[in-house]
PDB file of C-alpha atoms and ligand atoms in Angstrom:
ATOM      1  CA  MET A   4      98.706 -31.845  -8.442  1.00 96.00           C
ATOM      2  CA  ARG A   5     101.828 -29.876  -7.663  1.00 97.00           C
ATOM      3  CA  ILE A   6     105.277 -30.875  -8.923  1.00 97.00           C
ATOM      4  CA  MET A   7     108.545 -29.690  -7.445  1.00 97.00           C
ATOM      5  CA  VAL A   8     111.908 -30.183  -9.140  1.00 97.00           C
ATOM      6  CA  ASP A   9     114.923 -29.902  -6.844  1.00 97.00           C
ATOM      7  CA  THR A  10     117.661 -28.876  -9.247  1.00 96.00           C
ATOM      8  CA  ASN A  11     120.265 -29.335  -6.514  1.00 97.00           C
ATOM      9  CA  LYS A  12     119.611 -33.085  -6.750  1.00 98.00           C
ATOM     10  CA  CYS A  13     119.328 -33.278 -10.552  1.00 98.00           C
ATOM     11  CA  SER A  14     122.202 -35.048 -12.304  1.00 98.00           C
ATOM     12  CA  GLY A  15     120.871 -34.761 -15.830  1.00 98.00           C
ATOM     13  CA  HIS A  16     119.454 -38.230 -16.391  1.00 98.00           C
ATOM     14  CA  ALA A  17     116.712 -36.661 -18.532  1.00 98.00           C
ATOM     15  CA  ARG A  18     114.232 -39.459 -17.857  1.00 98.00           C
ATOM     16  CA  CYS A  19     111.686 -36.975 -16.569  1.00 98.00           C
ATOM     17  CA  ALA A  20     111.602 -35.000 -19.814  1.00 98.00           C
ATOM     18  CA  ALA A  21     111.561 -38.174 -21.904  1.00 98.00           C
ATOM     19  CA  LEU A  22     108.445 -39.434 -20.118  1.00 98.00           C
ATOM     20  CA  ALA A  23     106.673 -36.106 -19.689  1.00 97.00           C
ATOM     21  CA  PRO A  24     107.960 -33.521 -22.167  1.00 96.00           C
ATOM     22  CA  HIS A  25     104.952 -31.316 -21.497  1.00 94.00           C
ATOM     23  CA  VAL A  26     105.851 -31.109 -17.810  1.00 96.00           C
ATOM     24  CA  TYR A  27     109.642 -31.202 -17.544  1.00 97.00           C
ATOM     25  CA  ALA A  28     112.107 -29.123 -19.494  1.00 97.00           C
ATOM     26  CA  LEU A  29     115.876 -29.468 -19.703  1.00 98.00           C
ATOM     27  CA  ASP A  30     118.416 -26.683 -19.941  1.00 97.00           C
ATOM     28  CA  ASP A  31     121.248 -26.525 -22.476  1.00 97.00           C
ATOM     29  CA  GLN A  32     123.374 -28.817 -20.307  1.00 97.00           C
ATOM     30  CA  GLY A  33     120.606 -31.404 -19.998  1.00 97.00           C
ATOM     31  CA  TYR A  34     119.618 -30.630 -16.445  1.00 98.00           C
ATOM     32  CA  ALA A  35     116.038 -30.156 -15.363  1.00 98.00           C
ATOM     33  CA  VAL A  36     114.794 -26.592 -15.406  1.00 96.00           C
ATOM     34  CA  PRO A  37     113.565 -25.437 -11.985  1.00 94.00           C
ATOM     35  CA  PHE A  38     109.842 -25.986 -11.650  1.00 92.00           C
ATOM     36  CA  ASP A  39     107.451 -25.675  -8.772  1.00 94.00           C
ATOM     37  CA  GLY A  40     103.834 -25.523  -9.743  1.00 94.00           C
ATOM     38  CA  GLU A  41     100.576 -27.113 -10.729  1.00 96.00           C
ATOM     39  CA  VAL A  42     100.384 -29.719 -13.480  1.00 96.00           C
ATOM     40  CA  ALA A  43      97.442 -29.857 -15.844  1.00 95.00           C
ATOM     41  CA  PRO A  44      95.134 -32.796 -15.066  1.00 95.00           C
ATOM     42  CA  GLU A  45      95.834 -34.405 -18.432  1.00 96.00           C
ATOM     43  CA  ASP A  46      99.584 -34.356 -17.712  1.00 96.00           C
ATOM     44  CA  GLU A  47      99.440 -35.827 -14.191  1.00 96.00           C
ATOM     45  CA  LYS A  48      99.998 -39.453 -15.203  1.00 97.00           C
ATOM     46  CA  ALA A  49     103.125 -38.601 -17.205  1.00 97.00           C
ATOM     47  CA  ALA A  50     104.328 -36.245 -14.474  1.00 97.00           C
ATOM     48  CA  VAL A  51     104.124 -39.011 -11.865  1.00 97.00           C
ATOM     49  CA  ALA A  52     105.963 -41.390 -14.202  1.00 98.00           C
ATOM     50  CA  GLY A  53     108.715 -38.786 -14.324  1.00 98.00           C
ATOM     51  CA  VAL A  54     108.819 -38.612 -10.539  1.00 98.00           C
ATOM     52  CA  HIS A  55     109.329 -42.375 -10.271  1.00 98.00           C
ATOM     53  CA  ALA A  56     111.837 -42.505 -13.121  1.00 98.00           C
ATOM     54  CA  CYS A  57     114.274 -40.017 -11.629  1.00 98.00           C
ATOM     55  CA  PRO A  58     117.132 -41.990 -10.034  1.00 98.00           C
ATOM     56  CA  GLU A  59     118.170 -38.969  -7.989  1.00 98.00           C
ATOM     57  CA  ARG A  60     114.730 -38.528  -6.414  1.00 98.00           C
ATOM     58  CA  ALA A  61     114.925 -34.909  -7.544  1.00 98.00           C
ATOM     59  CA  ILE A  62     111.200 -34.577  -8.250  1.00 98.00           C
ATOM     60  CA  THR A  63     108.348 -34.752  -5.798  1.00 97.00           C
ATOM     61  CA  ALA A  64     104.617 -34.677  -6.362  1.00 96.00           C
ATOM     62  CA  ASP A  65     102.069 -33.286  -3.953  1.00 94.00           C
ATOM     63  CA  ARG A  66      98.478 -34.337  -4.514  1.00 84.00           C
ATOM     64  CA  ARG A  67      95.874 -32.141  -2.903  1.00 70.00           C
TER      65      ARG A  67
HETATM   66 FE1  F3S B 389     117.322 -34.529 -13.459  1.00 83.28          FE
HETATM   67 FE2  F3S B 389     116.059 -36.621 -12.584  1.00 83.28          FE
HETATM   68 FE3  F3S B 389     115.167 -35.402 -14.673  1.00 83.28          FE
HETATM   69  S1  F3S B 389     118.253 -36.349 -12.581  1.00 83.28           S
HETATM   70  S2  F3S B 389     116.942 -34.468 -15.662  1.00 83.28           S
HETATM   71  S3  F3S B 389     115.285 -34.544 -12.628  1.00 83.28           S
HETATM   72  S4  F3S B 389     115.281 -37.593 -14.403  1.00 83.28           S
END
């Protein structure tokens, strides 16, 4: 599964990193670090929780 973080939409809610700290990282200001890549199978459930938890809809998941 591929995850894409649109940092232009991120407002620093930090819910993604709270739910999936192995997938999402925050910068020094608390905004999501740009990420566009594959997620390890064991992290997919947490990654999807992060997608749904973001109030800005800044993260999308692409299952293949
Ligand atoms: Fe940003 Fe959404 Fe995470 S606003 S810090 S991508 S929960």
